Amino acid sequence: MCPSPSPSKCDGFDVQLITRDASVGGTWAASRVYAGLHINSVHDEYGFSALPMPVPPDAGKTGGRLSGDDIRGYLEQFEERFLKGRVLFRTEVVGVRREEGDVEGLPWVVNVRDIGTDHGTTLRFAKIVLCTGGTSRPKIPEQRSPSSAVKAGFCGAVIHSVDFASRRDEILSTNGSVVVVGGGKSAQDICTSLANVGRDVTLVFEKADAISAVASPLPDFMRKSRMLSVLTPYIHLRTRLELFLHTTWLGNILVHAMWDKVRADSFKFMRIPPNSPFRNTYSAFWSTHSTDEGLFRENGFHALVNSGRIKVIAPARMNGYGEGGHSVVLSTGESVNANVVILATGYTSSWDDLFDENTATDLGLYRHKPVHEPAQDEWRNYRTLANPPPAHPENSKWSSSIYKGIIPAKNLLRRDFAINGAVVSHAVPFNLEFQQNPVGQSWRTGSLHLMQDKMKLPDSPESALKQTERDSAWLRKRYPEHSFSDNEAVASFSAFFSWPQYVDDLLGDMYLPSMRSGGNWLTWPFKVISSDELATLHEEREANRRKHG
Ligand SMILES: Cc1cc2nc3c(=O)[nH]c(=O)nc-3n(C[C@H](O)[C@H](O)[C@H](O)COP(=O)(O)OP(=O)(O)OC[C@H]3O[C@@H](n4cnc5c(N)ncnc54)[C@H](O)[C@@H]3O)c2cc1C
């Protein structure tokens, strides 16, 4: 089974999808989206070639910005058409291990729990694709946790942002103030949702995500092309244009001038005042902490901040819960009234609870201390990377063990386990179709290919490991402020605005043509990239199989 209109395109696999959710969508499942939620992507950036995405009704005005509900509806339609009967819903995977010996071709033992009945079952599979969303488990610092709240006698609810939609009614039925903690898009979306129904809401954060915003919708040749990706340095520079932009004096000036302009214009278009704490952001160039705001909205986050309907305390950290049960204490020493606390404090690896230590070690999931002698700075000719912000102190300690963010290097030759959804990307069509499906959303073409087809792969786990160390050295150079040491999932690989280059690499590894959007020497950076370019992958791969065996 595969999410394809034709069973003949299923690559011969009989696929079972397992999710603890009650419906498809993962991040965009019905239980997680709420009214007013807009995502970073515009129409078609989140579509699969097998199912055209309907154009949102107000696309003329918004540039096709998608709401959480648009994505939910699209993914549910996808399931209806292509995945019926293949998904085990409300089924939590509680353990995955591989048995050796006489296993009748089904070495993977998956323990699951029915969420409704709490009944446990054991299932067996030949191969596993892990699509639990990479870093999708709530990350809650101890001093802000619900248990710390109970110890401190806090009287209200403490809720992670992942549960906001499912507990929104409970939040709305509580009188008093809501404190939202976090500088990212989830925190801002939640504040917006609450302020728009008249709630007293205060946002507390230290540093905000970078934003990009526009005065009017961008034409497709800018928004959906390779334009942004060529202005972003990648681990290798494939084209003359990228070489010029990232390794020459003039190119460097142009690249940084462009990113500076995006930053300045975005502040202007979002009407963010010069002294606002929302100007204290990560850099869109050096970081993956980035939000695409699109157009200014009168009922949007920055409008509500400017009108005082969302209060902001920044830079500040929430340090814990105050005395009396109705306040939180900040790093500034301030005490803020709180009847509900919402922690938009991010996510950590979803893999930790799934594998016992033996299985994780045997698979090679754990990040490792680099064992190969580091090459001297391989990217020293990249002028665009010459003046980085200070490096995160933990960064040099660890290397990823996941080859290209998809296969644990140690397991490379067994070809029975792949990971999808852990590579950080400014998810647009190629990545989606390549790596995702609408349940969580991960697994499609790339992983299945890895399971069976001839590929350009390193010849041994050791050389794959060496490659992961090189990739990790690149990530440290490219995103110096980030702690890729936090957990195995976040360390695996990151391509963000360079997603087209990353997918081109994977296509090349599969002996398939890359840079499919076409164009000549002058026009290629402006050609629109569409998931339609992947519609024939199945046939191309079949042809390759006949050719290469
Ligand atoms: C708040 C937020 C905002 C985002 N905004 C954007 C955006 O605007 N644009 C964009 O392109 N991307 C965005 N992303 C990234 C987004 O996560 C991806 O686009 C996409 O949803 C990832 O799909 P996935 O299948 O890899 O993981 P997910 O969507 O996270 O799905 C993982 C699935 O695995 C299930 N699961 C996890 N553990 C288990 C278990 N043990 N047993 C059973 N099931 C399990 C989950 O319940 C879920 O169904 C956002 C992510 C978050 C968290």
Coordinates of C-alpha atoms and ligand atoms in Angstrom, one line a residue:
M1 CA 0.0 0.0 0.0
C2 CA 1.1 3.5 -0.7
P3 CA -0.5 6.9 -0.8
S4 CA -0.9 6.6 -4.5
P5 CA -4.0 6.5 -6.7
S6 CA -2.9 3.3 -8.3
P7 CA -2.1 0.2 -6.3
S8 CA 0.5 -0.7 -8.9
K9 CA 2.5 2.3 -7.6
C10 CA 2.9 0.7 -4.2
D11 CA 6.4 -0.6 -4.8
G12 CA 5.3 -4.0 -3.8
F13 CA 5.1 -3.1 -0.1
D14 CA 2.1 -3.9 2.1
V15 CA 2.3 -0.9 4.4
Q16 CA 0.6 -0.5 7.8
L17 CA 0.4 3.0 9.3
I18 CA 0.2 3.4 13.0
T19 CA -0.8 6.5 14.9
R20 CA -1.9 7.3 18.4
D21 CA -4.1 10.1 16.9
A22 CA -7.8 9.7 16.2
S23 CA -7.4 11.1 12.7
V24 CA -4.8 11.8 10.1
G25 CA -2.7 15.0 9.9
G26 CA -0.1 14.7 12.7
T27 CA 0.8 18.4 13.5
W28 CA -2.3 19.3 11.5
A29 CA -4.7 16.7 12.9
A30 CA -8.2 17.8 13.9
S31 CA -7.2 17.6 17.6
R32 CA -4.4 20.1 17.1
V33 CA -5.7 22.8 14.8
Y34 CA -7.9 25.6 16.0
A35 CA -9.7 28.6 14.5
G36 CA -7.4 31.4 13.4
L37 CA -4.3 29.1 13.0
H38 CA -2.3 30.0 9.9
I39 CA 0.7 28.0 8.8
N40 CA 3.9 29.2 7.2
S41 CA 3.1 27.7 3.9
V42 CA 1.0 29.0 1.0
H43 CA -1.3 27.0 -1.4
D44 CA 0.4 24.1 -3.1
E45 CA 3.5 24.2 -1.0
Y46 CA 1.9 21.5 1.1
G47 CA 0.4 19.4 -1.7
F48 CA 1.2 16.0 -3.1
S49 CA 1.3 15.2 -6.8
A50 CA -1.4 12.6 -6.5
L51 CA -4.0 15.1 -5.1
P52 CA -4.4 18.7 -6.3
M53 CA -4.8 21.0 -3.3
P54 CA -7.9 23.2 -3.5
V55 CA -7.1 26.9 -3.7
P56 CA -8.2 28.7 -0.4
P57 CA -11.3 30.9 -0.9
D58 CA -9.5 34.2 -0.1
A59 CA -6.3 33.3 -2.1
G60 CA -6.4 36.5 -4.1
K61 CA -6.0 38.6 -1.0
T62 CA -3.8 36.4 1.1
G63 CA -1.5 34.9 -1.6
G64 CA -3.0 31.5 -0.8
R65 CA -1.8 31.4 2.8
L66 CA -3.1 28.1 4.3
S67 CA -5.0 27.8 7.6
G68 CA -4.5 24.9 9.9
D69 CA -8.0 23.8 8.8
D70 CA -7.1 23.9 5.1
I71 CA -4.2 21.5 5.7
R72 CA -6.3 19.2 8.0
G73 CA -9.0 19.0 5.3
Y74 CA -6.6 18.3 2.5
L75 CA -4.8 15.5 4.5
E76 CA -8.1 14.0 5.5
Q77 CA -9.2 13.9 1.9
F78 CA -5.9 12.3 1.0
E79 CA -6.5 9.5 3.5
E80 CA -10.1 9.1 2.3
R81 CA -8.9 8.5 -1.2
F82 CA -5.6 6.6 -0.8
L83 CA -5.2 5.2 2.7
K84 CA -8.5 3.8 3.7
G85 CA -8.2 0.7 5.9
R86 CA -4.4 1.1 6.2
V87 CA -4.2 3.2 9.3
L88 CA -4.4 1.9 12.9
F89 CA -5.7 4.9 14.7
R90 CA -5.6 5.6 18.5
T91 CA -2.8 3.1 18.7
E92 CA 0.4 4.1 20.5
V93 CA 3.7 2.5 19.7
V94 CA 5.3 1.8 23.1
G95 CA 8.3 -0.2 22.1
V96 CA 10.2 -1.2 18.9
R97 CA 12.9 -3.9 18.9
R98 CA 14.5 -6.2 16.3
E99 CA 14.8 -9.9 16.9
E100 CA 17.6 -11.9 15.3
G101 CA 17.4 -15.6 14.4
D102 CA 14.4 -17.5 13.1
V103 CA 12.0 -14.6 12.6
E104 CA 10.3 -15.7 9.3
G105 CA 11.2 -12.5 7.6
L106 CA 9.5 -10.3 10.2
P107 CA 12.3 -9.3 12.6
W108 CA 10.7 -6.1 13.9
V109 CA 8.6 -6.5 17.0
V110 CA 6.4 -3.5 17.7
N111 CA 4.5 -3.3 21.0
V112 CA 1.4 -1.1 20.7
R113 CA -1.3 0.0 23.1
D114 CA -4.9 0.7 22.2
I115 CA -5.5 4.2 23.6
G116 CA -9.3 3.5 24.1
T117 CA -9.0 0.2 26.0
D118 CA -5.4 0.3 27.2
H119 CA -5.1 -3.2 25.7
G120 CA -1.5 -4.1 24.6
T121 CA -0.7 -6.1 21.4
T122 CA 2.5 -7.2 19.6
L123 CA 2.8 -6.7 15.9
R124 CA 5.6 -7.9 13.6
F125 CA 7.0 -6.3 10.5
A126 CA 9.8 -6.8 8.0
K127 CA 10.8 -3.1 7.9
I128 CA 10.2 0.0 9.8
V129 CA 9.9 3.7 8.8
L130 CA 10.0 5.9 11.8
C131 CA 7.7 8.9 11.2
T132 CA 7.0 10.2 14.7
G133 CA 7.8 13.7 13.8
G134 CA 11.5 14.0 14.8
T135 CA 11.3 16.5 17.6
S136 CA 7.5 16.3 18.3
R137 CA 7.4 15.5 22.0
P138 CA 6.8 18.5 24.3
K139 CA 9.9 19.9 25.9
I140 CA 9.1 21.4 29.3
P141 CA 11.9 22.7 31.5
E142 CA 11.5 21.3 35.1
Q143 CA 11.0 24.5 36.9
R144 CA 8.0 25.3 34.7
S145 CA 6.5 21.8 34.6
P146 CA 3.0 20.9 35.9
S147 CA 4.7 19.0 38.8
S148 CA 6.6 22.1 39.8
A149 CA 3.4 24.0 39.6
V150 CA 1.7 21.5 41.9
K151 CA 4.6 21.7 44.4
A152 CA 4.4 25.5 44.4
G153 CA 0.6 25.4 45.0
F154 CA -0.2 26.9 41.6
C155 CA -4.0 26.7 41.3
G156 CA -4.5 26.9 37.5
A157 CA -3.8 24.6 34.5
V158 CA -0.3 24.3 33.0
I159 CA -0.6 23.2 29.4
H160 CA 2.0 22.6 26.6
S161 CA 1.2 24.3 23.3
V162 CA 0.7 20.9 21.6
D163 CA -2.4 20.5 23.7
F164 CA -3.8 24.0 23.1
A165 CA -6.4 23.0 20.6
S166 CA -7.7 20.0 22.6
R167 CA -7.9 22.1 25.8
R168 CA -9.0 25.4 24.4
D169 CA -12.5 25.1 25.8
E170 CA -11.1 24.4 29.3
I171 CA -8.8 27.5 28.9
L172 CA -11.6 29.7 27.8
S173 CA -13.8 28.6 30.6
T174 CA -11.2 29.7 33.2
N175 CA -11.5 33.3 34.4
G176 CA -8.5 35.5 34.7
S177 CA -5.2 35.9 33.0
V178 CA -3.3 33.5 30.7
V179 CA 0.5 33.6 30.5
V180 CA 2.0 32.2 27.4
V181 CA 5.7 31.4 27.5
G182 CA 7.9 31.2 24.3
G183 CA 9.3 33.3 21.5
G184 CA 8.2 31.1 18.5
K185 CA 5.2 31.0 16.2
S186 CA 3.2 28.6 18.4
A187 CA 3.3 31.1 21.3
Q188 CA 2.2 33.9 19.0
D189 CA -0.6 31.9 17.4
I190 CA -2.0 31.0 20.8
C191 CA -1.8 34.6 22.0
T192 CA -3.6 35.7 18.9
S193 CA -6.3 33.1 19.2
L194 CA -7.0 34.1 22.9
A195 CA -6.8 37.8 22.4
N196 CA -9.2 37.6 19.5
V197 CA -11.9 36.2 21.8
G198 CA -11.2 38.9 24.4
R199 CA -8.9 37.0 26.8
D200 CA -6.4 38.8 29.0
V201 CA -3.1 37.3 27.7
T202 CA 0.5 38.1 28.4
L203 CA 3.4 36.7 26.4
V204 CA 6.8 36.2 28.1
F205 CA 9.9 35.4 26.0
E206 CA 13.6 36.0 25.7
K207 CA 14.3 36.0 22.0
A208 CA 11.8 35.9 19.1
D209 CA 12.0 33.9 15.9
A210 CA 13.2 35.7 12.8
I211 CA 10.2 36.8 10.7
S212 CA 9.7 37.3 7.0
A213 CA 6.7 39.4 5.8
V214 CA 5.6 41.0 2.6
A215 CA 3.5 44.0 1.6
S216 CA 1.6 42.1 -1.1
P217 CA 1.6 38.4 -2.1
L218 CA 4.9 37.4 -3.9
P219 CA 4.6 36.1 -7.4
D220 CA 5.2 32.4 -7.7
F221 CA 8.6 32.9 -9.5
M222 CA 9.9 34.4 -6.3
R223 CA 7.9 32.5 -3.6
K224 CA 8.0 29.0 -5.1
S225 CA 11.2 29.0 -7.0
R226 CA 14.9 28.4 -6.0
M227 CA 15.5 32.1 -5.5
L228 CA 15.8 31.9 -1.7
S229 CA 17.6 28.6 -1.7
V230 CA 20.5 29.9 -4.0
L231 CA 20.9 32.8 -1.5
T232 CA 21.5 30.2 1.2
P233 CA 24.8 28.4 1.4
Y234 CA 24.7 24.6 1.3
I235 CA 27.2 21.9 2.1
H236 CA 28.3 21.9 -1.5
L237 CA 27.8 24.5 -4.2
R238 CA 26.5 22.9 -7.3
T239 CA 26.1 25.8 -9.7
R240 CA 28.2 28.8 -10.9
L241 CA 25.6 31.1 -9.5
E242 CA 25.9 29.6 -6.0
L243 CA 29.7 29.6 -6.2
F244 CA 29.6 33.3 -7.2
L245 CA 27.1 34.2 -4.5
H246 CA 28.8 32.4 -1.6
T247 CA 32.5 32.5 -2.4
T248 CA 33.2 35.9 -3.9
W249 CA 33.5 39.3 -2.4
L250 CA 30.7 40.7 -4.4
G251 CA 28.5 37.7 -4.0
N252 CA 28.8 37.9 -0.2
I253 CA 27.8 41.6 -0.2
L254 CA 24.8 40.8 -2.4
V255 CA 23.7 37.8 -0.3
H256 CA 23.9 39.6 3.1
A257 CA 22.3 42.8 1.6
M258 CA 19.4 40.8 0.5
W259 CA 18.9 39.1 3.9
D260 CA 19.3 42.4 5.7
K261 CA 16.6 43.9 3.4
V262 CA 14.2 41.0 4.1
R263 CA 14.7 41.6 7.8
A264 CA 14.2 45.4 7.6
D265 CA 11.2 45.1 5.2
S266 CA 9.6 42.5 7.4
F267 CA 9.7 44.7 10.5
K268 CA 8.2 47.5 8.4
F269 CA 5.4 45.4 6.8
M270 CA 4.5 43.9 10.2
R271 CA 4.6 47.5 11.7
I272 CA 7.0 46.5 14.4
P273 CA 8.2 49.6 16.2
P274 CA 12.0 50.3 16.4
N275 CA 12.2 49.6 20.1
S276 CA 10.1 46.5 20.1
P277 CA 11.4 43.3 21.7
F278 CA 10.3 41.6 18.5
R279 CA 13.3 43.1 16.8
N280 CA 15.5 41.0 19.1
T281 CA 15.3 37.9 16.9
Y282 CA 17.3 35.1 15.7
S283 CA 18.9 35.7 12.3
A284 CA 16.9 34.3 9.3
F285 CA 20.3 33.7 7.6
W286 CA 22.1 32.0 10.4
S287 CA 19.2 30.2 12.1
T288 CA 16.3 27.8 11.5
H289 CA 14.2 29.7 14.0
S290 CA 12.2 31.5 11.4
T291 CA 8.5 32.3 10.8
D292 CA 6.9 33.4 7.6
E293 CA 4.2 35.9 8.6
G294 CA 3.1 36.8 5.1
L295 CA 0.8 39.8 5.0
F296 CA -0.1 42.1 7.9
R297 CA -3.5 41.1 9.3
E298 CA -5.7 43.5 11.3
N299 CA -6.5 40.7 13.7
G300 CA -3.0 39.2 13.5
F301 CA -0.4 38.9 16.2
H302 CA 1.5 42.1 15.6
A303 CA -1.6 44.2 15.3
L304 CA -2.9 42.8 18.6
V305 CA 0.5 43.6 20.3
N306 CA 0.5 47.1 18.9
S307 CA -3.0 47.8 20.1
G308 CA -2.1 46.4 23.6
R309 CA -4.6 43.5 23.4
I310 CA -1.6 41.1 23.8
K311 CA 0.7 42.2 26.6
V312 CA 4.4 41.4 26.2
I313 CA 7.2 41.1 28.8
A314 CA 10.5 40.6 27.1
P315 CA 13.3 39.8 27.3
A316 CA 12.4 37.6 30.3
R317 CA 12.3 34.0 31.3
M318 CA 9.6 32.4 33.3
N319 CA 11.5 31.0 36.3
G320 CA 8.7 29.3 38.3
Y321 CA 5.5 29.7 40.1
G322 CA 4.8 32.4 42.7
E323 CA 3.3 32.3 46.1
G324 CA -0.5 32.3 46.5
G325 CA -1.2 30.0 43.6
H326 CA -2.1 32.7 41.0
S327 CA 1.2 34.0 39.6
V328 CA 4.4 33.1 37.8
V329 CA 7.8 34.6 38.6
L330 CA 10.1 35.9 35.9
S331 CA 13.9 36.2 35.6
T332 CA 13.4 40.0 35.9
G333 CA 12.1 39.4 39.4
E334 CA 8.6 40.4 38.3
S335 CA 5.6 38.5 39.4
V336 CA 2.8 38.2 36.8
N337 CA -0.8 37.2 37.5
A338 CA -1.6 33.8 35.9
N339 CA -4.7 31.6 36.1
V340 CA -3.5 29.5 33.2
V341 CA 0.0 29.0 31.9
I342 CA 0.7 27.8 28.4
L343 CA 4.2 26.6 27.7
A344 CA 5.2 27.1 24.0
T345 CA 8.6 25.9 25.0
G346 CA 9.3 23.7 22.0
Y347 CA 9.8 20.0 21.4
T348 CA 12.3 17.3 22.0
S349 CA 13.0 13.9 20.4
S350 CA 10.0 11.6 19.9
W351 CA 12.3 8.6 19.7
D352 CA 13.5 8.3 23.3
D353 CA 10.6 6.2 24.6
L354 CA 10.3 3.9 21.6
F355 CA 13.6 2.1 21.8
D356 CA 15.3 0.3 24.7
E357 CA 19.0 1.1 25.0
N358 CA 20.1 -2.2 23.3
T359 CA 17.9 -1.6 20.3
A360 CA 18.9 2.0 19.9
T361 CA 22.6 1.1 20.3
D362 CA 22.3 -1.8 17.9
L363 CA 20.5 0.4 15.3
G364 CA 23.0 3.2 15.8
L365 CA 20.5 5.9 16.7
Y366 CA 22.5 7.6 19.3
R367 CA 24.6 10.7 18.3
H368 CA 28.3 10.1 19.0
K369 CA 31.5 12.0 19.9
P370 CA 33.3 12.5 16.5
V371 CA 35.9 9.8 16.0
H372 CA 37.4 10.9 12.7
E373 CA 40.1 13.6 12.6
P374 CA 38.2 16.8 11.6
A375 CA 39.3 18.0 8.2
Q376 CA 40.5 21.6 8.5
D377 CA 37.6 23.9 7.7
E378 CA 36.3 22.5 4.5
W379 CA 34.1 25.5 3.8
R380 CA 36.7 28.3 4.5
N381 CA 36.1 29.7 1.0
Y382 CA 32.5 30.5 1.8
R383 CA 32.6 34.2 2.3
T384 CA 29.0 34.3 3.3
L385 CA 29.9 32.3 6.4
A386 CA 32.9 34.4 7.3
N387 CA 31.3 36.4 10.2
P388 CA 29.2 34.0 12.2
P389 CA 27.5 34.8 15.5
P390 CA 29.1 33.2 18.6
A391 CA 28.9 29.4 18.5
H392 CA 26.8 27.4 21.0
P393 CA 29.2 26.1 23.6
E394 CA 27.9 22.5 23.4
N395 CA 28.0 22.2 19.7
S396 CA 31.4 20.6 19.1
K397 CA 30.8 17.7 21.4
W398 CA 28.5 15.5 19.3
S399 CA 28.0 14.3 15.8
S400 CA 24.9 12.8 14.3
S401 CA 24.9 9.1 13.5
I402 CA 22.0 9.4 11.0
Y403 CA 23.2 9.3 7.4
K404 CA 21.6 12.2 5.5
G405 CA 19.1 12.4 8.4
I406 CA 17.4 9.3 7.1
I407 CA 19.3 6.1 7.9
P408 CA 21.3 5.3 11.0
A409 CA 24.8 4.9 9.6
K410 CA 25.4 1.7 11.6
N411 CA 22.3 0.1 10.0
L412 CA 23.1 1.3 6.5
L413 CA 23.5 -2.1 4.8
R414 CA 20.5 -3.9 6.4
R415 CA 18.1 -1.6 4.7
D416 CA 15.3 -2.4 7.0
F417 CA 14.9 0.9 8.9
A418 CA 14.6 4.5 7.9
I419 CA 13.6 7.8 9.5
N420 CA 11.5 10.5 7.9
G421 CA 10.5 13.9 9.2
A422 CA 13.7 14.5 11.3
V423 CA 15.4 16.7 8.7
V424 CA 14.7 20.4 9.5
S425 CA 13.4 21.9 6.3
H426 CA 11.4 24.9 5.2
A427 CA 9.0 22.2 4.1
V428 CA 7.9 22.8 0.6
P429 CA 6.6 20.3 -2.0
F430 CA 9.6 18.2 -2.9
N431 CA 10.4 17.5 0.7
L432 CA 6.8 16.7 1.5
E433 CA 6.3 14.3 -1.3
F434 CA 9.7 12.9 -0.9
Q435 CA 9.5 12.3 2.8
Q436 CA 6.0 12.7 4.0
N437 CA 2.5 11.2 4.1
P438 CA -0.7 12.5 5.5
V439 CA -0.9 10.4 8.7
G440 CA 1.9 11.9 10.6
Q441 CA 3.0 12.7 7.3
S442 CA 6.3 11.0 6.9
W443 CA 7.4 8.1 4.9
R444 CA 7.0 8.1 1.2
T445 CA 9.3 7.8 -1.8
G446 CA 12.7 8.3 -0.2
S447 CA 12.3 5.7 2.5
L448 CA 10.7 3.1 0.3
H449 CA 13.5 3.5 -2.2
L450 CA 16.0 3.0 0.6
M451 CA 14.4 -0.2 1.5
Q452 CA 14.9 -1.9 -1.8
D453 CA 16.5 -0.1 -4.7
K454 CA 20.0 0.4 -5.9
M455 CA 21.3 3.7 -4.5
K456 CA 24.5 5.6 -4.3
L457 CA 25.3 4.8 -0.7
P458 CA 28.6 4.7 1.2
D459 CA 30.2 1.3 0.9
S460 CA 30.3 0.6 4.7
P461 CA 28.7 1.8 7.9
E462 CA 32.2 3.3 8.8
S463 CA 32.2 5.5 5.7
A464 CA 28.6 6.5 6.3
L465 CA 29.6 7.5 9.9
K466 CA 32.4 9.6 8.5
Q467 CA 29.8 11.3 6.3
T468 CA 27.6 12.1 9.2
E469 CA 30.5 13.7 11.0
R470 CA 31.2 15.8 8.0
D471 CA 27.5 16.8 7.9
S472 CA 27.6 17.7 11.5
A473 CA 30.7 19.8 11.0
W474 CA 28.8 21.6 8.2
L475 CA 25.8 22.2 10.5
R476 CA 28.0 23.7 13.2
K477 CA 29.4 26.0 10.6
R478 CA 26.1 26.8 9.0
Y479 CA 24.0 27.3 12.1
P480 CA 26.5 28.1 14.9
E481 CA 24.0 29.3 17.5
H482 CA 22.0 26.1 17.5
S483 CA 22.5 23.3 19.9
F484 CA 22.5 20.3 17.6
S485 CA 23.6 18.4 20.7
D486 CA 20.2 18.6 22.4
N487 CA 18.9 15.2 21.2
E488 CA 19.4 12.6 18.4
A489 CA 16.5 13.9 16.3
V490 CA 17.5 17.5 16.1
A491 CA 21.1 16.5 15.4
S492 CA 20.3 14.4 12.3
F493 CA 20.4 17.0 9.5
S494 CA 19.0 20.4 8.6
A495 CA 18.5 21.9 5.2
F496 CA 15.9 24.6 5.9
F497 CA 16.0 27.1 3.0
S498 CA 18.4 24.8 1.2
W499 CA 15.7 22.1 0.9
P500 CA 15.9 22.1 -3.0
Q501 CA 19.6 21.3 -2.9
Y502 CA 19.1 18.6 -0.3
V503 CA 16.3 16.9 -2.3
D504 CA 18.4 17.2 -5.5
D505 CA 21.1 15.3 -3.6
L506 CA 18.7 12.6 -2.7
L507 CA 17.4 12.3 -6.2
G508 CA 20.9 12.0 -7.4
D509 CA 21.5 9.2 -4.9
M510 CA 18.5 7.4 -6.4
Y511 CA 20.0 7.7 -9.9
L512 CA 17.1 10.1 -10.8
P513 CA 17.3 13.5 -12.6
S514 CA 17.6 16.4 -10.2
M515 CA 16.9 20.1 -10.6
R516 CA 13.6 19.2 -12.2
S517 CA 12.1 22.7 -12.3
G518 CA 14.1 23.3 -15.5
G519 CA 14.9 26.6 -17.2
N520 CA 18.0 27.8 -19.0
W521 CA 21.3 29.2 -17.5
L522 CA 19.5 32.5 -16.8
T523 CA 15.9 31.4 -15.8
W524 CA 16.5 28.3 -13.7
P525 CA 16.6 30.1 -10.3
F526 CA 13.1 31.6 -11.1
K527 CA 11.4 28.4 -12.3
V528 CA 8.5 27.4 -10.0
I529 CA 9.1 24.1 -8.2
S530 CA 6.0 21.9 -8.0
S531 CA 5.2 18.5 -6.5
D532 CA 4.0 17.6 -10.0
E533 CA 7.7 17.1 -10.9
L534 CA 7.6 14.0 -8.7
A535 CA 4.4 12.5 -10.2
T536 CA 6.4 10.1 -12.4
L537 CA 8.9 9.0 -9.8
H538 CA 7.4 5.6 -9.6
E539 CA 7.8 4.9 -13.3
E540 CA 11.3 6.3 -13.3
R541 CA 12.3 4.1 -10.5
E542 CA 10.8 1.1 -12.1
A543 CA 12.8 1.9 -15.3
N544 CA 15.9 2.2 -13.1
R545 CA 15.2 -1.1 -11.5
R546 CA 15.0 -2.8 -14.9
K547 CA 18.3 -1.1 -15.8
H548 CA 20.3 -1.5 -12.6
G549 CA 18.6 -4.6 -11.2
Ligands
LIG1 C1 3.8 24.1 15.9 C2 4.3 23.6 14.6 C3 4.2 24.4 13.5 C4 4.6 24.1 12.3 N1 4.4 24.9 11.2 C5 4.8 24.4 10.0 C6 4.5 25.2 8.8 O1 3.9 26.3 8.9 N2 4.8 24.8 7.6 C7 5.5 23.6 7.5 O2 5.8 23.2 6.3 N3 5.8 22.8 8.5 C8 5.5 23.2 9.8 N4 5.8 22.5 10.9 C9 6.6 21.3 10.7 C10 5.6 20.1 10.6 O3 5.8 19.4 11.8 C11 5.7 19.3 9.4 O4 5.3 20.1 8.3 C12 4.9 18.1 9.3 O5 3.7 18.2 10.0 C13 5.8 17.0 9.9 O6 5.2 15.8 9.6 P1 5.6 14.4 10.3 O7 4.8 13.4 9.7 O8 7.1 14.3 10.1 O9 5.4 14.6 11.9 P2 4.1 15.0 12.7 O10 3.1 15.8 11.9 O11 4.6 15.5 14.0 O12 3.3 13.5 12.9 C14 3.9 12.6 13.8 C15 2.8 11.6 14.0 O13 3.3 10.5 14.8 C16 2.5 10.2 15.8 N5 3.3 9.6 16.9 C17 4.3 10.1 17.5 N6 4.8 9.2 18.5 C18 4.0 8.1 18.4 C19 3.9 6.9 19.0 N7 4.8 6.5 20.0 N8 2.9 6.0 18.7 C20 2.0 6.3 17.7 N9 2.0 7.5 17.1 C21 3.0 8.4 17.4 C22 1.9 11.5 16.2 O14 0.7 11.4 17.0 C23 1.6 12.1 14.8 O15 0.4 11.6 14.3 C24 5.3 22.8 12.1 C25 5.5 22.0 13.3 C26 5.0 22.4 14.5 C27 5.2 21.5 15.7

